[in-house]
Short mmCIF file of N, CA and C in Angstrom, two decimals:
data_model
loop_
_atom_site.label_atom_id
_atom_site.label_comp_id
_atom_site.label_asym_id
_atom_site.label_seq_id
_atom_site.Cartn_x
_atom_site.Cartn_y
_atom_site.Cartn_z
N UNK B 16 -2.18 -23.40 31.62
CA UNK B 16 -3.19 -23.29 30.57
C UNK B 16 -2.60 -22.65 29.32
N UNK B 17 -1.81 -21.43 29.48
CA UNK B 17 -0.95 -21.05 28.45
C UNK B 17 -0.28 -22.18 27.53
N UNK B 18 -0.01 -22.86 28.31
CA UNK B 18 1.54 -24.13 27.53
C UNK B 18 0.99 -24.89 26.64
N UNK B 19 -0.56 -25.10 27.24
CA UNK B 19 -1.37 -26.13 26.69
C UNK B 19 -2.28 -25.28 25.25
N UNK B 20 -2.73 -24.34 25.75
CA UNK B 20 -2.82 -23.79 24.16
C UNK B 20 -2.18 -23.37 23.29
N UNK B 21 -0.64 -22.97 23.84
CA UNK B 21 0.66 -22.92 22.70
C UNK B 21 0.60 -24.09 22.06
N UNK B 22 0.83 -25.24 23.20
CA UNK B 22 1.01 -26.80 22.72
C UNK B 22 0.01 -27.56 21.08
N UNK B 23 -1.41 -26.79 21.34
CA UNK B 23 -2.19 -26.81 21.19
C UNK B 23 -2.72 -25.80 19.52
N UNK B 24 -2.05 -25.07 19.52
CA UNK B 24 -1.95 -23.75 18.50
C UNK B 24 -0.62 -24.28 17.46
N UNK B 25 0.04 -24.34 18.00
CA UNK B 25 1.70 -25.05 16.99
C UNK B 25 1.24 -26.37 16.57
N UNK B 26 0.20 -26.96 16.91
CA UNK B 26 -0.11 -28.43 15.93
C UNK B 26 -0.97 -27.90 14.94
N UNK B 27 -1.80 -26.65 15.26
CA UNK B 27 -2.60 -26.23 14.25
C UNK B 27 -2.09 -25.97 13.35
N UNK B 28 -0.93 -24.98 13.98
CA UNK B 28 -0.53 -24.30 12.72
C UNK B 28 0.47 -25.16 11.68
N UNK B 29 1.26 -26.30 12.60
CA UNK B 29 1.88 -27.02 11.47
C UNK B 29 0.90 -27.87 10.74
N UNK B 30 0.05 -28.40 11.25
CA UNK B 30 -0.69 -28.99 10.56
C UNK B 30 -1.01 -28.09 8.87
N UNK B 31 -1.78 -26.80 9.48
CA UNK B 31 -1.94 -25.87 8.11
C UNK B 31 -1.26 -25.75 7.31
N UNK B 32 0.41 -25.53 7.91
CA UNK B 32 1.31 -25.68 7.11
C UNK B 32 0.96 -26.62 6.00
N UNK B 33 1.61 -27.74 6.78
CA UNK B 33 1.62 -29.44 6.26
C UNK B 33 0.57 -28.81 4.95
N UNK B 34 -0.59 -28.96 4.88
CA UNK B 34 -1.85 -29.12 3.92
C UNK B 34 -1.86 -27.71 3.15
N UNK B 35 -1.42 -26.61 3.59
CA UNK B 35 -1.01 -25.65 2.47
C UNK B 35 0.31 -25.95 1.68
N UNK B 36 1.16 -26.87 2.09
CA UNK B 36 2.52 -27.12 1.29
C UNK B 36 1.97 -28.12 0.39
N UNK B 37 0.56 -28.90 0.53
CA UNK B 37 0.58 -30.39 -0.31
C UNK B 37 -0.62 -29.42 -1.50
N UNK B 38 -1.03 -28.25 -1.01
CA UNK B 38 -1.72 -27.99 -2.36
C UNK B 38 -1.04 -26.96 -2.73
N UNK B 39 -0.07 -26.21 -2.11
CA UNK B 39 0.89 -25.56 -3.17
C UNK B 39 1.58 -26.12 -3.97
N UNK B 40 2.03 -27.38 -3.68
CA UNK B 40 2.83 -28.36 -4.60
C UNK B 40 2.42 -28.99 -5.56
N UNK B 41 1.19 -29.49 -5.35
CA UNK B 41 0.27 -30.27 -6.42
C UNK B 41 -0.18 -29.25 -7.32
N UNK B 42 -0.68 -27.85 -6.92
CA UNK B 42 -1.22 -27.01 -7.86
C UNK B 42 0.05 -26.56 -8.73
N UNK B 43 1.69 -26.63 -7.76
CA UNK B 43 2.25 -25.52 -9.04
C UNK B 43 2.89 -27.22 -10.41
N UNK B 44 2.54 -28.58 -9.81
CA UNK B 44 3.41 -29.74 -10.06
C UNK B 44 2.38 -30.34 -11.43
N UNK B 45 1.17 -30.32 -10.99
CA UNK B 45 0.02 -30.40 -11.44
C UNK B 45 -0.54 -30.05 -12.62
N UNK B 46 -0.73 -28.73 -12.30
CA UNK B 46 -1.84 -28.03 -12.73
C UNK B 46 -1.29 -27.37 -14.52
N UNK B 47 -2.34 -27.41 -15.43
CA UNK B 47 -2.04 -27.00 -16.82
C UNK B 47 -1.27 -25.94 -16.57
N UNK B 48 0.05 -25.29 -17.36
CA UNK B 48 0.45 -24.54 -17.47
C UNK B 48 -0.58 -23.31 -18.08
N UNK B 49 -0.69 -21.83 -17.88
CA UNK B 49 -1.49 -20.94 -18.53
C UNK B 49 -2.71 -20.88 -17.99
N UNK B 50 -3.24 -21.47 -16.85
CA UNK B 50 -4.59 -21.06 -16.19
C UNK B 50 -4.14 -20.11 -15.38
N UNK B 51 -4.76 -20.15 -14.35
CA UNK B 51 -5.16 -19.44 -13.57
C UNK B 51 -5.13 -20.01 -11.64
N UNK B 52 -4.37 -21.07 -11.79
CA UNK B 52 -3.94 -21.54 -11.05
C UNK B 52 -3.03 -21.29 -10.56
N UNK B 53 -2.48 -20.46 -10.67
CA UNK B 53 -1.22 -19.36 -10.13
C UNK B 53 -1.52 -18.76 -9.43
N UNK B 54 -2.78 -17.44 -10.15
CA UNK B 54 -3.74 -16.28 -9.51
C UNK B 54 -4.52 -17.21 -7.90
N UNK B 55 -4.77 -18.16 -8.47
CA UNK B 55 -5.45 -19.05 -7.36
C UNK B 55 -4.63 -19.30 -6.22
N UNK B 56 -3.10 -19.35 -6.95
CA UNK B 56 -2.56 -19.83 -5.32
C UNK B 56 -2.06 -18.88 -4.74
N UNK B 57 -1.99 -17.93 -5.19
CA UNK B 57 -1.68 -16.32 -4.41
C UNK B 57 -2.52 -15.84 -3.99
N UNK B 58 -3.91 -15.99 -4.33
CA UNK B 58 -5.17 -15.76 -3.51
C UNK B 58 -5.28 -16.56 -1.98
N UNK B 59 -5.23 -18.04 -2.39
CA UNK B 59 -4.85 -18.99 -1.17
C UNK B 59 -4.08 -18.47 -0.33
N UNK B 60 -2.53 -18.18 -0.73
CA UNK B 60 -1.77 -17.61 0.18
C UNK B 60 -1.90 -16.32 0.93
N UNK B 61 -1.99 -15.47 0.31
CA UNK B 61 -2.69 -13.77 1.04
C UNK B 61 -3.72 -14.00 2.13
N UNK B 62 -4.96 -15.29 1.88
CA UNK B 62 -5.76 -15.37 2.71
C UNK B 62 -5.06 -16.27 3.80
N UNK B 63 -4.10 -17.16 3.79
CA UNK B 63 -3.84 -17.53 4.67
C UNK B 63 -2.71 -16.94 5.51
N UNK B 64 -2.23 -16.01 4.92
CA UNK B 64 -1.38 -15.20 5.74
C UNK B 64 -2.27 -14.17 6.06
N UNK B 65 -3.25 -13.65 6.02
CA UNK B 65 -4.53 -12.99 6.71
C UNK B 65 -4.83 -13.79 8.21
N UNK B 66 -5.31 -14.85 7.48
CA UNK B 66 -6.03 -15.60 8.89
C UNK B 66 -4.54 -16.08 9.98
N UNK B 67 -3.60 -15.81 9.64
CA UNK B 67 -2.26 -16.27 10.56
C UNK B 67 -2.19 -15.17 11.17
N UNK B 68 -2.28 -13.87 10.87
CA UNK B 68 -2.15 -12.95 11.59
C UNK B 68 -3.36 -12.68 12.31
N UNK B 69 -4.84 -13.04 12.03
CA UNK B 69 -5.71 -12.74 13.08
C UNK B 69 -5.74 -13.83 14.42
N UNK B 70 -4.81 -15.30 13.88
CA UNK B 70 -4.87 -15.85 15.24
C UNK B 70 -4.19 -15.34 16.04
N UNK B 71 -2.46 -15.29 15.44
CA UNK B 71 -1.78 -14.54 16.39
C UNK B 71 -2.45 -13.33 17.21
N UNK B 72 -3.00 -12.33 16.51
CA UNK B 72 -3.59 -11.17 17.05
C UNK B 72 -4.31 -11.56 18.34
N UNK B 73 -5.29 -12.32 17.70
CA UNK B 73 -6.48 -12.90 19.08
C UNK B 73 -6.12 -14.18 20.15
N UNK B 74 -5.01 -14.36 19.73
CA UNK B 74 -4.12 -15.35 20.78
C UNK B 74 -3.58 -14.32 21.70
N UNK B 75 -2.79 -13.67 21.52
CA UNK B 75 -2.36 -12.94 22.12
C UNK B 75 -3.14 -11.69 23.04
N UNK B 76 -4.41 -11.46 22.64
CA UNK B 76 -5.62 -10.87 23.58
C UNK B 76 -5.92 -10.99 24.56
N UNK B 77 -6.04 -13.23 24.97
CA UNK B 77 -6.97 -13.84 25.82
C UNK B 77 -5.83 -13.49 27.14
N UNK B 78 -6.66 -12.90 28.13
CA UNK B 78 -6.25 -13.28 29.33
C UNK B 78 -5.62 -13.96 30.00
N UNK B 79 -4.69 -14.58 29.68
CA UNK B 79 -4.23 -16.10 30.12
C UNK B 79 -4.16 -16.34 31.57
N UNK B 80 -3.89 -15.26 32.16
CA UNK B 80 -3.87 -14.77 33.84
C UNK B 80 -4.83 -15.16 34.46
N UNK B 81 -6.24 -15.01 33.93
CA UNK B 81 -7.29 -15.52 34.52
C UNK B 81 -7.78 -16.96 34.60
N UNK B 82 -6.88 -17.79 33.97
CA UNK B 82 -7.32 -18.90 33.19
C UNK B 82 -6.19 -19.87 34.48
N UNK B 83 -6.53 -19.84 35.78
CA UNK B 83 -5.56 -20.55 36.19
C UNK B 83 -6.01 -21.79 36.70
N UNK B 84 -7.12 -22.32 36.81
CA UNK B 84 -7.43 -23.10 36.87
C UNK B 84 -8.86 -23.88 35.89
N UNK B 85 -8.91 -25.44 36.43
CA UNK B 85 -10.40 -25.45 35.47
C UNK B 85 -11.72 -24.72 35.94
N UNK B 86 -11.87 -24.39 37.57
CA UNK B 86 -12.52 -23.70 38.19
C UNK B 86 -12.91 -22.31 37.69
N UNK B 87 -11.61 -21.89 37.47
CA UNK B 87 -11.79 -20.62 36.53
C UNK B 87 -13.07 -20.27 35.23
N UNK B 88 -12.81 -21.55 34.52
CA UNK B 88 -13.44 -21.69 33.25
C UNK B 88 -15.00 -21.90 33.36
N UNK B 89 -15.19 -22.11 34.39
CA UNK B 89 -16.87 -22.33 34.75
C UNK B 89 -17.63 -23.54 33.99
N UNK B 90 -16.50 -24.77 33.85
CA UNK B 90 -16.57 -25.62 32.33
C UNK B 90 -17.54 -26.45 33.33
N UNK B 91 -17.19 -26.71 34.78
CA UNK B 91 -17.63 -27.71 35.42
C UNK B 91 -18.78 -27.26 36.47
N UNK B 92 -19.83 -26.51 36.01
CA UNK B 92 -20.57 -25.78 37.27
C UNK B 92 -20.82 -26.99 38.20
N UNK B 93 -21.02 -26.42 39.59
CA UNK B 93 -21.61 -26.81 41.09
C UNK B 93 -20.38 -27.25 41.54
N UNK B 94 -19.17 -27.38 41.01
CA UNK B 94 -17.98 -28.19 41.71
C UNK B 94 -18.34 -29.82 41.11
N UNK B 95 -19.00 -30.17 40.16
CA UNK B 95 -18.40 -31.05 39.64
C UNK B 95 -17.69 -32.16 39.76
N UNK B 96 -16.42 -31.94 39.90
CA UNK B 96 -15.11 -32.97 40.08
C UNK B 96 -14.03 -32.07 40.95
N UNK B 97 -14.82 -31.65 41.91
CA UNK B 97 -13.98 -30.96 43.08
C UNK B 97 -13.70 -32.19 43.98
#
């Protein structure tokens, strides 16, 4: 279950990547020189290096030990697909 939410977490996060690199690029490639579109993308960035550190944080919380089966998860009550 671990492997699968690493597996699972590293597409997120490249993905975020991916789509924070296409509007850092367009905003600095783009955008009028002398706005405020600078201030904007350092705002963007701070918050997303915020929210990178609260996944890590709360990734690293979950129990993974307990999580050893789907039984575990109570996803399938009565036995289900036992």
């Amino acid at each position: 279950m671990l492997y699968i939410a690493l597996f699972i977490l590293g597409l997120f996060v490249l993905g975020y990547a991916a789509i924070a690199w296409a509007i850092t690029y367009h905003i600095q490639t783009y955008a009028v020189k002398g706005d405020l579109s600078g201030f904007m993308l350092g705002i963007f960035v701070f918050l997303s290096a915020g929210l990178l550190l609260a996944l890590v944080f709360f990734f690293l919380h979950v129990p993974w030990t307990s999580f050893g089966s789907l039984q575990s998860l109570e996803v399938f009550p009565l036995g289900a697909f036992q």
